């Protein structure tokens, strides 16, 4: 171990997937000192992927596989500042936690529309169990009566919500600012297919159009809407603060068109939770910036959705918002913290994610947006089964596939190996 002579205290800020895995990794590496997990949410670490899937249709199981750890958990508490030189983390209960090593794993929160727009009843975001339960209740309410759901943002969470809302019988409109949903993530061929797939499944897809505001049933919105920002904003507003607020009635698009809505889901991406690090001297740039081994400062590592790091394989600084990334970075960041920079390993896993939209499996790997060329390497979009490879200077950097996991895996191996595109 190369932390100052046998570290005794490690603080982990953020008690979700990356924070939990970091704590488990410390124990697995033989760390016998104190671990304190400071987590803004009032419940122990849980699994977020089911929140846009099974939880919306009634299954409340969000257990994280392997959620046991020998650590002191400060639940419902928020780290509010960091003193790197003094090695202390201040917490919102007034305490000051000294550390020998720190793991930053404060993740991200949903990006919101302008604050005055978010307070209408019937407006939702999706990041926490409470958000998912509120959305489920809302969908149950509108779906039975063929209610109108407008999803703002055609990313993977927006797509999953649109798909679930359709399966529950709602009329769904998906508004995407880009020309095609997820084009930046899966490339144009797969995004074009996805657009058609949404339409074939009864979603009204509006692309190339920005939402400029929400329209309520008259009067002003209340505070906090139904999504109860509470621990995300740190402002202490709790779930249900918007009860009694005016209901949302429509979504207003650039150009003036209004799309009628009984329920609105704002799924326009996330913002990394780094405000508490301002003034700490750490570099913040849409995330906390680290080196390849996830060090943000001496004896300070970071992991998960909050990190922007120089990816060893692609050369760029990236921030990745995927489960496996948070899981694996949590494990490695903690190991590197114990070993110190001289023996630390760079984190260079190839990102990848899969989603199901109206029953179809859509997967991607690597960083397709880095490609300077794309190649349809297997199948055909018309057959709803195909794979696309992305190359930069002839070298594989990304892949996307619809209903073709075998091909996606083959391409993924090529990305990991830094191979040129080979025939299938
Ligand atoms: C609805 C949904 C569906 C998803 N589906 C998939 C999927 O199918 N596949 C996939 O790969 N990924 C999916 N993801 C993404 C995946 O869940 C995330 O990448 C993962 O949760 C990131 O983990 P994390 O620990 O880095 O951050 P987070 O899960 O964001 O956790 C950060 C924690 O830190 C807390 N926190 C914030 N600020 C502070 C502070 N100052 N002090 C203390 N605590 C703080 C937060 O409240 C939170 O509990 C999904 C995410 C969502 C929201």
Tab-separated table of N, CA, C and O and ligand atoms in Angstrom, residues 13-19 38-41 48-53 77-80 105-109 126-128 156-157 160 231-232 273 276 303-306 320-324 326 352-355, ligand 1:
chain	number	residue	atom	x	y	z
A	13	UNK	N	-17.632	9.257	-1.118
A	13	UNK	CA	-18.757	10.194	-1.281
A	13	UNK	C	-19.610	9.709	-2.438
A	13	UNK	O	-19.133	9.617	-3.570
A	14	UNK	N	-20.874	9.369	-2.129
A	14	UNK	CA	-21.759	8.804	-3.148
A	14	UNK	C	-21.920	7.322	-2.893
A	14	UNK	O	-20.956	6.559	-2.999
A	15	UNK	N	-23.122	6.924	-2.487
A	15	UNK	CA	-23.345	5.524	-2.086
A	15	UNK	C	-24.303	4.853	-3.056
A	15	UNK	O	-25.395	4.437	-2.698
A	16	UNK	N	-23.853	4.772	-4.311
A	16	UNK	CA	-24.635	4.016	-5.288
A	16	UNK	C	-23.713	2.931	-5.827
A	16	UNK	O	-22.861	2.413	-5.081
A	17	UNK	N	-23.868	2.596	-7.091
A	17	UNK	CA	-23.105	1.463	-7.631
A	17	UNK	C	-21.587	1.645	-7.508
A	17	UNK	O	-20.890	0.779	-6.968
A	18	UNK	N	-21.068	2.777	-7.991
A	18	UNK	CA	-19.611	2.964	-7.987
A	18	UNK	C	-19.075	3.025	-6.553
A	18	UNK	O	-18.033	2.441	-6.244
A	19	UNK	N	-19.809	3.722	-5.668
A	19	UNK	CA	-19.367	3.840	-4.280
A	19	UNK	C	-19.377	2.492	-3.577
A	19	UNK	O	-18.433	2.133	-2.845
A	38	UNK	N	-20.780	8.052	2.333
A	38	UNK	CA	-21.723	9.168	2.520
A	38	UNK	C	-22.666	9.172	1.319
A	38	UNK	O	-22.225	9.363	0.182
A	39	UNK	N	-23.945	8.958	1.555
A	39	UNK	CA	-24.885	8.849	0.441
A	39	UNK	C	-26.068	9.786	0.595
A	39	UNK	O	-26.766	9.770	1.612
A	40	UNK	N	-26.300	10.603	-0.412
A	40	UNK	CA	-27.370	11.606	-0.312
A	40	UNK	C	-28.763	10.978	-0.287
A	40	UNK	O	-29.703	11.573	0.239
A	41	UNK	N	-28.886	9.788	-0.860
A	41	UNK	CA	-30.219	9.173	-0.868
A	41	UNK	C	-30.480	8.493	0.475
A	41	UNK	O	-29.558	8.001	1.125
A	48	UNK	N	-30.159	0.951	-10.628
A	48	UNK	CA	-31.020	1.886	-11.367
A	48	UNK	C	-31.615	1.324	-12.671
A	48	UNK	O	-32.720	1.728	-13.035
A	49	UNK	N	-30.935	0.431	-13.402
A	49	UNK	CA	-31.534	0.007	-14.681
A	49	UNK	C	-32.996	-0.443	-14.604
A	49	UNK	O	-33.789	-0.088	-15.494
A	50	UNK	N	-33.437	-1.146	-13.557
A	50	UNK	CA	-34.861	-1.529	-13.554
A	50	UNK	C	-35.822	-0.334	-13.457
A	50	UNK	O	-37.014	-0.480	-13.717
A	51	UNK	N	-35.311	0.847	-13.098
A	51	UNK	CA	-36.215	1.989	-12.877
A	51	UNK	C	-36.943	2.408	-14.150
A	51	UNK	O	-38.070	2.913	-14.077
A	52	UNK	N	-36.316	2.206	-15.295
A	52	UNK	CA	-37.000	2.583	-16.541
A	52	UNK	C	-37.610	1.357	-17.217
A	52	UNK	O	-38.065	1.441	-18.353
A	53	UNK	N	-37.563	0.219	-16.516
A	53	UNK	CA	-38.044	-1.027	-17.125
A	53	UNK	C	-39.070	-1.658	-16.190
A	53	UNK	O	-40.221	-1.211	-16.102
A	77	UNK	N	-27.242	11.745	3.707
A	77	UNK	CA	-26.260	12.804	4.008
A	77	UNK	C	-25.485	13.154	2.755
A	77	UNK	O	-25.162	12.290	1.951
A	78	UNK	N	-25.159	14.413	2.650
A	78	UNK	CA	-24.545	14.934	1.441
A	78	UNK	C	-23.163	15.508	1.765
A	78	UNK	O	-23.022	16.286	2.714
A	79	UNK	N	-22.169	15.135	0.989
A	79	UNK	CA	-20.860	15.791	1.107
A	79	UNK	C	-21.022	17.195	0.535
A	79	UNK	O	-21.594	17.356	-0.540
A	80	UNK	N	-20.562	18.196	1.259
A	80	UNK	CA	-20.788	19.565	0.755
A	80	UNK	C	-19.502	20.293	0.356
A	80	UNK	O	-19.575	21.266	-0.374
A	105	UNK	N	-17.723	9.415	-5.840
A	105	UNK	CA	-18.643	8.588	-6.646
A	105	UNK	C	-20.042	9.183	-6.566
A	105	UNK	O	-21.020	8.485	-6.306
A	106	UNK	N	-20.114	10.488	-6.791
A	106	UNK	CA	-21.398	11.182	-6.596
A	106	UNK	C	-22.276	11.200	-7.855
A	106	UNK	O	-23.338	11.837	-7.860
A	107	UNK	N	-21.863	10.497	-8.886
A	107	UNK	CA	-22.756	10.228	-10.012
A	107	UNK	C	-23.298	11.465	-10.704
A	107	UNK	O	-22.626	12.496	-10.847
A	108	UNK	N	-24.533	11.354	-11.127
A	108	UNK	CA	-25.150	12.408	-11.930
A	108	UNK	C	-26.630	12.498	-11.594
A	108	UNK	O	-27.199	11.591	-10.993
A	109	UNK	N	-27.230	13.602	-11.985
A	109	UNK	CA	-28.669	13.799	-11.754
A	109	UNK	C	-29.308	14.227	-13.072
A	109	UNK	O	-28.601	14.708	-13.970
A	126	UNK	N	-36.373	10.907	-14.189
A	126	UNK	CA	-36.194	9.514	-13.770
A	126	UNK	C	-34.743	9.225	-13.419
A	126	UNK	O	-33.884	9.143	-14.308
A	127	UNK	N	-34.505	9.105	-12.118
A	127	UNK	CA	-33.160	8.731	-11.681
A	127	UNK	C	-33.221	7.849	-10.432
A	127	UNK	O	-32.347	7.047	-10.191
A	128	UNK	N	-34.237	8.059	-9.599
A	128	UNK	CA	-34.284	7.383	-8.307
A	128	UNK	C	-35.530	6.487	-8.212
A	128	UNK	O	-36.448	6.585	-9.030
A	156	UNK	N	-31.538	6.793	-24.494
A	156	UNK	CA	-31.977	5.433	-24.170
A	156	UNK	C	-33.015	5.417	-23.058
A	156	UNK	O	-33.948	4.607	-23.091
A	157	UNK	N	-32.929	6.349	-22.120
A	157	UNK	CA	-33.949	6.348	-21.062
A	157	UNK	C	-35.281	6.850	-21.624
A	157	UNK	O	-36.332	6.242	-21.383
A	160	UNK	N	-36.758	4.006	-23.603
A	160	UNK	CA	-37.320	2.928	-22.765
A	160	UNK	C	-38.646	3.362	-22.144
A	160	UNK	O	-39.594	2.578	-22.064
A	231	UNK	N	-33.060	15.256	-2.494
A	231	UNK	CA	-31.632	15.065	-2.268
A	231	UNK	C	-30.778	15.374	-3.490
A	231	UNK	O	-29.594	15.534	-3.385
A	232	UNK	N	-31.400	15.450	-4.663
A	232	UNK	CA	-30.560	15.719	-5.825
A	232	UNK	C	-30.051	17.142	-5.822
A	232	UNK	O	-28.923	17.418	-6.155
A	273	UNK	N	-22.704	15.355	-10.615
A	273	UNK	CA	-22.822	16.007	-9.295
A	273	UNK	C	-21.448	16.428	-8.785
A	273	UNK	O	-20.816	15.733	-7.983
A	276	UNK	N	-20.256	20.173	-5.166
A	276	UNK	CA	-19.618	20.135	-3.834
A	276	UNK	C	-18.095	20.186	-3.933
A	276	UNK	O	-17.422	20.445	-2.940
A	303	UNK	N	-14.911	7.586	-9.511
A	303	UNK	CA	-15.438	6.450	-10.271
A	303	UNK	C	-16.889	6.690	-10.660
A	303	UNK	O	-17.639	7.345	-9.943
A	304	UNK	N	-17.280	6.149	-11.802
A	304	UNK	CA	-18.684	6.139	-12.213
A	304	UNK	C	-19.091	7.308	-13.092
A	304	UNK	O	-18.268	7.942	-13.758
A	305	UNK	N	-20.381	7.612	-13.055
A	305	UNK	CA	-20.952	8.626	-13.955
A	305	UNK	C	-20.338	10.010	-13.769
A	305	UNK	O	-20.478	10.874	-14.634
A	306	UNK	N	-19.692	10.244	-12.632
A	306	UNK	CA	-19.161	11.585	-12.338
A	306	UNK	C	-17.793	11.845	-12.983
A	306	UNK	O	-17.341	12.977	-13.033
A	320	UNK	N	-18.698	8.385	-19.074
A	320	UNK	CA	-19.574	7.311	-19.526
A	320	UNK	C	-20.647	7.087	-18.469
A	320	UNK	O	-20.349	7.050	-17.275
A	321	UNK	N	-21.877	6.934	-18.927
A	321	UNK	CA	-23.009	6.815	-17.974
A	321	UNK	C	-23.629	5.433	-18.057
A	321	UNK	O	-24.822	5.287	-18.304
A	322	UNK	N	-22.787	4.412	-17.882
A	322	UNK	CA	-23.273	3.043	-17.994
A	322	UNK	C	-22.968	2.261	-16.719
A	322	UNK	O	-21.962	2.499	-16.062
A	323	UNK	N	-23.824	1.291	-16.494
A	323	UNK	CA	-23.723	0.451	-15.303
A	323	UNK	C	-22.351	-0.213	-15.178
A	323	UNK	O	-21.705	-0.133	-14.133
A	324	UNK	N	-21.922	-0.883	-16.249
A	324	UNK	CA	-20.670	-1.653	-16.159
A	324	UNK	C	-19.486	-0.727	-15.904
A	324	UNK	O	-18.526	-1.100	-15.211
A	326	UNK	N	-19.556	2.119	-14.140
A	326	UNK	CA	-19.560	2.491	-12.714
A	326	UNK	C	-19.098	1.318	-11.859
A	326	UNK	O	-18.327	1.478	-10.900
A	352	UNK	N	-20.041	-0.013	-23.120
A	352	UNK	CA	-21.066	-0.701	-23.908
A	352	UNK	C	-22.382	-0.720	-23.166
A	352	UNK	O	-22.409	-0.665	-21.933
A	353	UNK	N	-23.467	-0.762	-23.905
A	353	UNK	CA	-24.780	-0.739	-23.260
A	353	UNK	C	-25.813	-1.351	-24.199
A	353	UNK	O	-25.652	-1.301	-25.417
A	354	UNK	N	-26.820	-1.910	-23.603
A	354	UNK	CA	-27.919	-2.453	-24.401
A	354	UNK	C	-29.241	-1.955	-23.855
A	354	UNK	O	-29.354	-1.659	-22.667
A	355	UNK	N	-30.221	-1.823	-24.735
A	355	UNK	CA	-31.529	-1.374	-24.296
A	355	UNK	C	-32.577	-2.151	-25.088
A	355	UNK	O	-32.261	-2.698	-26.147
B	1	LIG	C1	-33.587	4.982	-15.222
B	1	LIG	C2	-32.189	4.512	-15.498
B	1	LIG	C3	-31.996	3.365	-16.260
B	1	LIG	C4	-30.713	2.935	-16.534
B	1	LIG	N1	-30.530	1.814	-17.292
B	1	LIG	C5	-29.289	1.380	-17.586
B	1	LIG	C6	-29.085	0.225	-18.367
B	1	LIG	O1	-30.035	-0.436	-18.808
B	1	LIG	N2	-27.804	-0.172	-18.617
B	1	LIG	C7	-26.730	0.531	-18.166
B	1	LIG	O2	-25.577	0.173	-18.434
B	1	LIG	N3	-26.888	1.652	-17.406
B	1	LIG	C8	-28.135	2.086	-17.111
B	1	LIG	N4	-28.308	3.205	-16.337
B	1	LIG	C9	-27.121	3.944	-15.891
B	1	LIG	C10	-26.541	3.409	-14.589
B	1	LIG	O3	-27.555	3.156	-13.671
B	1	LIG	C11	-25.542	4.424	-14.055
B	1	LIG	O4	-24.455	4.462	-14.964
B	1	LIG	C12	-25.050	4.100	-12.652
B	1	LIG	O5	-26.096	4.177	-11.726
B	1	LIG	C13	-23.944	5.065	-12.236
B	1	LIG	O6	-23.567	4.771	-10.932
B	1	LIG	P1	-22.769	5.830	-10.027
B	1	LIG	O7	-22.571	5.152	-8.728
B	1	LIG	O8	-21.610	6.336	-10.777
B	1	LIG	O9	-23.738	7.085	-9.907
B	1	LIG	P2	-25.226	7.242	-9.372
B	1	LIG	O10	-25.965	5.964	-9.584
B	1	LIG	O11	-25.731	8.492	-9.981
B	1	LIG	O12	-25.049	7.442	-7.820
B	1	LIG	C14	-24.490	8.568	-7.239
B	1	LIG	C15	-25.020	8.648	-5.827
B	1	LIG	O13	-24.368	9.714	-5.163
B	1	LIG	C16	-25.341	10.487	-4.484
B	1	LIG	N5	-24.814	11.840	-4.315
B	1	LIG	C17	-24.838	12.879	-5.191
B	1	LIG	N6	-24.220	13.952	-4.667
B	1	LIG	C18	-23.801	13.586	-3.433
B	1	LIG	C19	-23.084	14.248	-2.421
B	1	LIG	N7	-22.663	15.503	-2.568
B	1	LIG	N8	-22.812	13.574	-1.271
B	1	LIG	C20	-23.209	12.284	-1.117
B	1	LIG	N9	-23.899	11.606	-2.057
B	1	LIG	C21	-24.167	12.252	-3.200
B	1	LIG	C22	-26.556	10.410	-5.371
B	1	LIG	O14	-27.732	10.750	-4.673
B	1	LIG	C23	-26.497	8.940	-5.770
B	1	LIG	O15	-27.111	8.124	-4.806
B	1	LIG	C24	-29.597	3.649	-16.035
B	1	LIG	C25	-29.805	4.808	-15.257
B	1	LIG	C26	-31.079	5.230	-14.995
B	1	LIG	C27	-31.285	6.470	-14.170
